PDB file of C-alpha atoms and ligand atoms in Angstrom:
ATOM      1  CA  MET Q   1     112.688 105.835 100.582  1.00 94.00           C
ATOM      2  CA  ASN Q   2     113.529 105.864  96.884  1.00 96.00           C
ATOM      3  CA  LEU Q   3     111.656 108.356  94.743  1.00 97.00           C
ATOM      4  CA  PRO Q   4     109.704 108.359  92.538  1.00 97.00           C
ATOM      5  CA  THR Q   5     107.512 105.817  94.226  1.00 98.00           C
ATOM      6  CA  ILE Q   6     104.129 104.134  94.006  1.00 98.00           C
ATOM      7  CA  ILE Q   7     102.354 103.684  97.335  1.00 98.00           C
ATOM      8  CA  VAL Q   8      99.259 101.512  97.363  1.00 98.00           C
ATOM      9  CA  ASN Q   9      96.818 102.111 100.194  1.00 98.00           C
ATOM     10  CA  PHE Q  10      95.025  98.871 101.054  1.00 98.00           C
ATOM     11  CA  LYS Q  11      92.337 100.835 102.998  1.00 98.00           C
ATOM     12  CA  THR Q  12      89.820  98.321 104.368  1.00 98.00           C
ATOM     13  CA  TYR Q  13      89.143  96.526 101.106  1.00 98.00           C
ATOM     14  CA  GLU Q  14      88.303  92.859 101.594  1.00 98.00           C
ATOM     15  CA  SER Q  15      90.810  91.983  98.880  1.00 98.00           C
ATOM     16  CA  ALA Q  16      93.475  93.713 100.979  1.00 98.00           C
ATOM     17  CA  THR Q  17      92.699  92.495 104.493  1.00 98.00           C
ATOM     18  CA  GLY Q  18      94.348  89.711 106.538  1.00 98.00           C
ATOM     19  CA  ASP Q  19      95.769  86.802 104.506  1.00 98.00           C
ATOM     20  CA  LYS Q  20      94.663  88.510 101.313  1.00 98.00           C
ATOM     21  CA  ALA Q  21      96.626  91.609 102.323  1.00 98.00           C
ATOM     22  CA  LEU Q  22      99.761  89.501 102.684  1.00 98.00           C
ATOM     23  CA  LYS Q  23      99.217  87.901  99.286  1.00 98.00           C
ATOM     24  CA  LEU Q  24      98.660  91.305  97.670  1.00 98.00           C
ATOM     25  CA  ALA Q  25     101.711  92.791  99.403  1.00 98.00           C
ATOM     26  CA  LYS Q  26     103.847  89.939  98.041  1.00 98.00           C
ATOM     27  CA  ILE Q  27     102.698  90.810  94.520  1.00 98.00           C
ATOM     28  CA  HIS Q  28     103.939  94.372  95.116  1.00 98.00           C
ATOM     29  CA  GLU Q  29     107.281  93.026  96.279  1.00 98.00           C
ATOM     30  CA  LYS Q  30     107.530  90.837  93.168  1.00 98.00           C
ATOM     31  CA  VAL Q  31     106.868  93.808  90.863  1.00 98.00           C
ATOM     32  CA  ALA Q  32     109.348  95.950  92.790  1.00 98.00           C
ATOM     33  CA  GLN Q  33     112.005  93.249  92.389  1.00 98.00           C
ATOM     34  CA  GLU Q  34     111.260  92.628  88.725  1.00 97.00           C
ATOM     35  CA  THR Q  35     111.221  96.308  87.739  1.00 97.00           C
ATOM     36  CA  GLY Q  36     113.790  97.635  90.204  1.00 97.00           C
ATOM     37  CA  LEU Q  37     111.361 100.468  90.975  1.00 97.00           C
ATOM     38  CA  SER Q  38     110.111 101.841  94.275  1.00 98.00           C
ATOM     39  CA  PHE Q  39     106.835 100.424  95.615  1.00 98.00           C
ATOM     40  CA  ALA Q  40     105.343 100.546  99.096  1.00 98.00           C
ATOM     41  CA  VAL Q  41     102.162  99.244 100.677  1.00 98.00           C
ATOM     42  CA  CYS Q  42     100.009 101.002 103.259  1.00 98.00           C
ATOM     43  CA  VAL Q  43      98.084  98.440 105.272  1.00 98.00           C
ATOM     44  CA  GLN Q  44      95.680  98.210 108.200  1.00 98.00           C
ATOM     45  CA  SER Q  45      97.352  98.425 111.614  1.00 98.00           C
ATOM     46  CA  VAL Q  46      96.543  94.835 112.475  1.00 98.00           C
ATOM     47  CA  ASP Q  47      98.176  93.604 109.276  1.00 98.00           C
ATOM     48  CA  VAL Q  48     101.454  95.514 109.632  1.00 98.00           C
ATOM     49  CA  TYR Q  49     103.304  92.865 111.644  1.00 98.00           C
ATOM     50  CA  ARG Q  50     102.428  89.875 109.503  1.00 97.00           C
ATOM     51  CA  ILE Q  51     103.286  91.727 106.297  1.00 98.00           C
ATOM     52  CA  ALA Q  52     106.413  93.577 107.400  1.00 98.00           C
ATOM     53  CA  ARG Q  53     108.105  90.352 108.518  1.00 98.00           C
ATOM     54  CA  GLU Q  54     107.493  88.718 105.145  1.00 98.00           C
ATOM     55  CA  ILE Q  55     108.332  91.358 102.546  1.00 98.00           C
ATOM     56  CA  SER Q  56     111.294  93.604 101.855  1.00 97.00           C
ATOM     57  CA  ILE Q  57     109.550  96.714 100.459  1.00 98.00           C
ATOM     58  CA  PRO Q  58     108.407  99.509 102.829  1.00 98.00           C
ATOM     59  CA  VAL Q  59     105.223  98.876 104.795  1.00 98.00           C
ATOM     60  CA  PHE Q  60     103.234 101.883 105.974  1.00 98.00           C
ATOM     61  CA  ALA Q  61     100.578 102.033 108.662  1.00 98.00           C
ATOM     62  CA  GLN Q  62      97.405 103.902 107.741  1.00 98.00           C
ATOM     63  CA  HIS Q  63      97.446 105.957 110.940  1.00 98.00           C
ATOM     64  CA  ILE Q  64      99.159 106.398 114.309  1.00 98.00           C
ATOM     65  CA  ASP Q  65      98.141 108.383 117.375  1.00 98.00           C
ATOM     66  CA  PRO Q  66     100.449 110.858 119.138  1.00 98.00           C
ATOM     67  CA  VAL Q  67     100.237 108.977 122.438  1.00 98.00           C
ATOM     68  CA  MET Q  68     102.994 107.919 124.835  1.00 98.00           C
ATOM     69  CA  TYR Q  69     103.667 104.643 126.660  1.00 98.00           C
ATOM     70  CA  GLY Q  70     101.162 104.277 129.479  1.00 98.00           C
ATOM     71  CA  SER Q  71      97.480 105.070 129.610  1.00 98.00           C
ATOM     72  CA  ALA Q  72      96.149 105.302 126.083  1.00 98.00           C
ATOM     73  CA  THR Q  73      93.887 102.286 125.654  1.00 98.00           C
ATOM     74  CA  GLY Q  74      92.774 101.669 122.090  1.00 97.00           C
ATOM     75  CA  HIS Q  75      95.207 104.123 120.540  1.00 98.00           C
ATOM     76  CA  ILE Q  76      98.011 103.268 118.131  1.00 98.00           C
ATOM     77  CA  LEU Q  77     101.300 103.855 119.915  1.00 98.00           C
ATOM     78  CA  PRO Q  78     104.038 104.988 117.470  1.00 98.00           C
ATOM     79  CA  GLU Q  79     106.660 102.860 119.258  1.00 98.00           C
ATOM     80  CA  ALA Q  80     104.455  99.768 118.868  1.00 98.00           C
ATOM     81  CA  MET Q  81     103.983 100.459 115.172  1.00 98.00           C
ATOM     82  CA  LYS Q  82     107.709 100.795 114.695  1.00 98.00           C
ATOM     83  CA  ALA Q  83     108.279  97.568 116.642  1.00 98.00           C
ATOM     84  CA  ALA Q  84     105.703  95.816 114.461  1.00 98.00           C
ATOM     85  CA  GLY Q  85     107.955  96.544 111.492  1.00 98.00           C
ATOM     86  CA  ALA Q  86     106.353  99.592 109.912  1.00 98.00           C
ATOM     87  CA  PHE Q  87     108.651 101.714 107.797  1.00 98.00           C
ATOM     88  CA  GLY Q  88     106.359 104.707 108.023  1.00 98.00           C
ATOM     89  CA  THR Q  89     102.861 105.970 108.486  1.00 98.00           C
ATOM     90  CA  LEU Q  90     100.229 107.703 106.442  1.00 98.00           C
ATOM     91  CA  LEU Q  91      98.497 110.511 108.319  1.00 98.00           C
ATOM     92  CA  ASN Q  92      95.400 112.626 107.778  1.00 98.00           C
ATOM     93  CA  HIS Q  93      93.964 110.601 104.900  1.00 98.00           C
ATOM     94  CA  ALA Q  94      90.653 112.011 103.648  1.00 96.00           C
ATOM     95  CA  GLU Q  95      88.978 108.993 105.291  1.00 97.00           C
ATOM     96  CA  ARG Q  96      90.906 109.432 108.576  1.00 97.00           C
ATOM     97  CA  GLN Q  97      91.281 113.168 109.010  1.00 97.00           C
ATOM     98  CA  ILE Q  98      92.763 114.669 112.150  1.00 97.00           C
ATOM     99  CA  ASP Q  99      92.853 118.218 113.475  1.00 97.00           C
ATOM    100  CA  GLU Q 100      95.945 120.266 112.814  1.00 97.00           C
ATOM    101  CA  GLU Q 101      97.304 120.183 116.359  1.00 97.00           C
ATOM    102  CA  THR Q 102      96.983 116.397 116.486  1.00 98.00           C
ATOM    103  CA  LEU Q 103      98.612 116.168 113.062  1.00 98.00           C
ATOM    104  CA  LYS Q 104     101.549 118.280 114.194  1.00 98.00           C
ATOM    105  CA  LYS Q 105     102.044 116.089 117.283  1.00 98.00           C
ATOM    106  CA  SER Q 106     101.658 112.901 115.232  1.00 98.00           C
ATOM    107  CA  ILE Q 107     104.402 113.979 112.815  1.00 98.00           C
ATOM    108  CA  GLU Q 108     106.670 114.806 115.773  1.00 98.00           C
ATOM    109  CA  ARG Q 109     106.007 111.459 117.448  1.00 98.00           C
ATOM    110  CA  ALA Q 110     106.560 109.577 114.173  1.00 98.00           C
ATOM    111  CA  LYS Q 111     109.924 111.281 113.777  1.00 98.00           C
ATOM    112  CA  GLU Q 112     110.882 110.494 117.373  1.00 98.00           C
ATOM    113  CA  VAL Q 113     110.491 106.780 116.729  1.00 98.00           C
ATOM    114  CA  GLY Q 114     111.886 106.819 113.191  1.00 98.00           C
ATOM    115  CA  LEU Q 115     108.713 106.389 111.170  1.00 98.00           C
ATOM    116  CA  TYR Q 116     108.680 107.982 107.706  1.00 98.00           C
ATOM    117  CA  THR Q 117     105.685 110.290 107.296  1.00 98.00           C
ATOM    118  CA  VAL Q 118     103.353 110.720 104.325  1.00 98.00           C
ATOM    119  CA  VAL Q 119     100.662 113.261 105.125  1.00 98.00           C
ATOM    120  CA  CYS Q 120      97.550 113.661 102.996  1.00 98.00           C
ATOM    121  CA  ALA Q 121      96.047 117.002 102.032  1.00 98.00           C
ATOM    122  CA  ASN Q 122      92.811 117.750 100.183  1.00 97.00           C
ATOM    123  CA  THR Q 123      94.205 120.765  98.334  1.00 97.00           C
ATOM    124  CA  PRO Q 124      97.594 122.174  97.291  1.00 98.00           C
ATOM    125  CA  GLU Q 125      97.058 125.050  99.754  1.00 98.00           C
ATOM    126  CA  MET Q 126      96.438 122.668 102.633  1.00 98.00           C
ATOM    127  CA  GLY Q 127      99.505 120.723 101.513  1.00 98.00           C
ATOM    128  CA  ALA Q 128     101.607 123.893 101.713  1.00 98.00           C
ATOM    129  CA  ARG Q 129     100.314 124.558 105.218  1.00 98.00           C
ATOM    130  CA  ILE Q 130     101.114 121.012 106.321  1.00 98.00           C
ATOM    131  CA  ALA Q 131     104.627 121.378 104.831  1.00 98.00           C
ATOM    132  CA  ASN Q 132     105.397 123.679 107.785  1.00 97.00           C
ATOM    133  CA  TYR Q 133     105.333 120.593 110.028  1.00 98.00           C
ATOM    134  CA  ASP Q 134     108.017 119.023 107.831  1.00 97.00           C
ATOM    135  CA  PRO Q 135     106.644 115.568 106.981  1.00 98.00           C
ATOM    136  CA  ASP Q 136     108.713 113.489 104.548  1.00 98.00           C
ATOM    137  CA  LEU Q 137     106.103 113.602 101.790  1.00 98.00           C
ATOM    138  CA  ILE Q 138     102.734 115.241 101.218  1.00 98.00           C
ATOM    139  CA  ALA Q 139     100.097 113.403  99.188  1.00 98.00           C
ATOM    140  CA  VAL Q 140      97.594 115.758  97.613  1.00 98.00           C
ATOM    141  CA  GLU Q 141      94.311 114.058  96.756  1.00 97.00           C
ATOM    142  CA  PRO Q 142      91.134 115.877  95.643  1.00 95.00           C
ATOM    143  CA  PRO Q 143      88.471 114.046  97.701  1.00 94.00           C
ATOM    144  CA  GLU Q 144      85.834 114.131  94.970  1.00 94.00           C
ATOM    145  CA  LEU Q 145      88.018 111.960  92.727  1.00 95.00           C
ATOM    146  CA  ILE Q 146      88.946 109.365  95.376  1.00 96.00           C
ATOM    147  CA  GLY Q 147      87.666 105.907  94.475  1.00 95.00           C
ATOM    148  CA  GLY Q 148      86.419 107.064  91.093  1.00 94.00           C
ATOM    149  CA  ASP Q 149      87.335 106.265  87.523  1.00 92.00           C
ATOM    150  CA  ILE Q 150      88.798 109.609  86.514  1.00 94.00           C
ATOM    151  CA  SER Q 151      92.333 110.277  87.661  1.00 94.00           C
ATOM    152  CA  VAL Q 152      93.701 113.453  89.170  1.00 94.00           C
ATOM    153  CA  SER Q 153      96.259 113.390  86.337  1.00 91.00           C
ATOM    154  CA  ASN Q 154      93.520 113.667  83.725  1.00 91.00           C
ATOM    155  CA  ALA Q 155      90.793 115.622  85.514  1.00 93.00           C
ATOM    156  CA  ARG Q 156      92.849 118.074  87.599  1.00 93.00           C
ATOM    157  CA  PRO Q 157      96.444 118.241  86.316  1.00 95.00           C
ATOM    158  CA  GLU Q 158      96.692 121.794  87.648  1.00 96.00           C
ATOM    159  CA  ILE Q 159      96.471 120.357  91.169  1.00 96.00           C
ATOM    160  CA  ILE Q 160      99.740 118.544  90.537  1.00 97.00           C
ATOM    161  CA  THR Q 161     101.603 121.586  89.218  1.00 97.00           C
ATOM    162  CA  GLU Q 162     100.193 123.854  91.930  1.00 97.00           C
ATOM    163  CA  SER Q 163     101.171 121.369  94.627  1.00 98.00           C
ATOM    164  CA  VAL Q 164     104.733 121.106  93.347  1.00 98.00           C
ATOM    165  CA  ASP Q 165     104.961 124.907  93.060  1.00 98.00           C
ATOM    166  CA  LEU Q 166     103.664 125.481  96.583  1.00 98.00           C
ATOM    167  CA  ILE Q 167     105.255 122.558  98.419  1.00 98.00           C
ATOM    168  CA  GLY Q 168     108.426 121.973  96.440  1.00 96.00           C
ATOM    169  CA  LYS Q 169     109.931 119.317  94.217  1.00 94.00           C
ATOM    170  CA  GLY Q 170     110.777 116.005  95.810  1.00 97.00           C
ATOM    171  CA  LYS Q 171     108.028 116.341  98.413  1.00 98.00           C
ATOM    172  CA  VAL Q 172     104.749 115.744  96.554  1.00 98.00           C
ATOM    173  CA  LEU Q 173     102.758 112.619  95.818  1.00 98.00           C
ATOM    174  CA  VAL Q 174      99.383 112.849  94.134  1.00 97.00           C
ATOM    175  CA  GLY Q 175      96.445 110.520  94.196  1.00 96.00           C
ATOM    176  CA  ALA Q 176      92.759 109.895  93.484  1.00 96.00           C
ATOM    177  CA  GLY Q 177      91.530 107.772  90.617  1.00 95.00           C
ATOM    178  CA  VAL Q 178      95.038 106.761  89.520  1.00 97.00           C
ATOM    179  CA  LYS Q 179      94.836 103.464  87.648  1.00 96.00           C
ATOM    180  CA  THR Q 180      97.227 103.295  84.728  1.00 96.00           C
ATOM    181  CA  GLY Q 181     100.803 103.852  83.662  1.00 97.00           C
ATOM    182  CA  GLU Q 182      99.583 106.881  81.710  1.00 96.00           C
ATOM    183  CA  ASP Q 183      98.251 108.424  84.943  1.00 97.00           C
ATOM    184  CA  THR Q 184     101.538 107.794  86.693  1.00 97.00           C
ATOM    185  CA  LYS Q 185     103.566 109.115  83.783  1.00 97.00           C
ATOM    186  CA  LYS Q 186     101.579 112.338  83.629  1.00 97.00           C
ATOM    187  CA  ALA Q 187     101.865 112.894  87.394  1.00 97.00           C
ATOM    188  CA  ILE Q 188     105.639 112.444  87.222  1.00 97.00           C
ATOM    189  CA  SER Q 189     105.967 114.644  84.158  1.00 96.00           C
ATOM    190  CA  LEU Q 190     104.136 117.420  86.014  1.00 96.00           C
ATOM    191  CA  GLY Q 191     106.652 117.246  88.853  1.00 97.00           C
ATOM    192  CA  ALA Q 192     105.196 114.766  91.347  1.00 97.00           C
ATOM    193  CA  SER Q 193     107.522 112.325  93.099  1.00 98.00           C
ATOM    194  CA  GLY Q 194     105.056 109.491  92.883  1.00 97.00           C
ATOM    195  CA  VAL Q 195     101.470 108.445  93.321  1.00 98.00           C
ATOM    196  CA  LEU Q 196      99.245 107.192  96.111  1.00 98.00           C
ATOM    197  CA  LEU Q 197      96.414 104.950  94.972  1.00 98.00           C
ATOM    198  CA  ALA Q 198      94.044 102.271  96.171  1.00 98.00           C
ATOM    199  CA  SER Q 199      91.101 100.949  94.127  1.00 97.00           C
ATOM    200  CA  GLY Q 200      93.055 100.682  90.873  1.00 97.00           C
ATOM    201  CA  VAL Q 201      94.972  97.838  92.524  1.00 98.00           C
ATOM    202  CA  THR Q 202      92.699  96.567  95.295  1.00 98.00           C
ATOM    203  CA  LYS Q 203      89.728  96.121  92.953  1.00 97.00           C
ATOM    204  CA  ALA Q 204      91.736  94.808  90.005  1.00 98.00           C
ATOM    205  CA  ASP Q 205      91.183  91.277  88.686  1.00 98.00           C
ATOM    206  CA  ASP Q 206      94.907  91.110  88.012  1.00 98.00           C
ATOM    207  CA  PRO Q 207      96.806  93.374  90.424  1.00 98.00           C
ATOM    208  CA  TYR Q 208     100.144  92.113  89.095  1.00 98.00           C
ATOM    209  CA  ALA Q 209      99.321  93.389  85.587  1.00 98.00           C
ATOM    210  CA  VAL Q 210      98.066  96.726  86.944  1.00 98.00           C
ATOM    211  CA  LEU Q 211     101.224  97.223  89.019  1.00 98.00           C
ATOM    212  CA  LEU Q 212     103.419  96.456  86.029  1.00 98.00           C
ATOM    213  CA  ASP Q 213     101.470  98.993  83.986  1.00 97.00           C
ATOM    214  CA  LEU Q 214     101.703 101.641  86.716  1.00 97.00           C
ATOM    215  CA  ALA Q 215     105.440 101.024  86.872  1.00 97.00           C
ATOM    216  CA  LYS Q 216     105.835 101.975  83.206  1.00 95.00           C
ATOM    217  CA  GLY Q 217     104.979 105.543  84.131  1.00 94.00           C
ATOM    218  CA  LEU Q 218     107.846 105.734  86.612  1.00 90.00           C
ATOM    219  CA  ARG Q 219     110.561 104.955  84.095  1.00 80.00           C
TER     220      ARG Q 219
HETATM  221  O1  G3P I   1      94.918 106.722  99.541  1.00 68.00           O
HETATM  222  C1  G3P I   1      94.694 106.665  98.190  1.00 68.00           C
HETATM  223  C2  G3P I   1      93.323 106.982  97.847  1.00 68.00           C
HETATM  224  O2  G3P I   1      92.619 107.832  98.652  1.00 68.00           O
HETATM  225  C3  G3P I   1      92.999 107.114  96.419  1.00 68.00           C
HETATM  226  O3  G3P I   1      92.058 106.108  96.245  1.00 68.00           O
HETATM  227  O4  G3P I   1      90.848 104.457  95.002  1.00 68.00           O
HETATM  228  O5  G3P I   1      91.076 106.769  94.109  1.00 68.00           O
HETATM  229  O6  G3P I   1      93.051 105.264  94.128  1.00 68.00           O
HETATM  230  P1  G3P I   1      91.740 105.626  94.786  1.00 68.00           P
END
């Protein structure tokens, strides 16, 4: 995965579900191609297959379970997610938290099947703890800023520097409230390797314009 990167989490927004998810993912691909920069989308499990077969940028699942082939009805089997075309998986998002033992096993299972791992943490300290399980990237997001209008870059820049200090350069994404190229630029200038965001794109009237603006901060 090329860094720095912009990963957009589609969550369960209506604008980013089903056919609309595919349309939105194609806009990300277009911006990635036009700018030559690294973009990825993180979509609902049921949308992974339809999107991954149609676009060339990395597609992440929003979650997997550390189960094995066999008797695990209703769980998300890592092998099945890989076969569906996922490049990687998000884990432990603030809206889909898992206990530490399950997280550790999920990272191991993801690695076994070749899924890239981005693990979310609520604080830099929690991020440093999770780093012991060696995920590919750790996304630090202060929960109180998620979905809001004030970005982590503006409201809590110290979270970015602390995260990079504790976790290490080349390993940290930041997120929560990120909406503009200025937010992205500040995050990168403070040492982050990219941003994870959602509503800035999924609620935008013109996602293409927002993505182009976000991209300016990566240059
Ligand atoms: O996964 C990204 C997310 O939690 C941040 O959401 O809407 O604040 O960009 P948002």
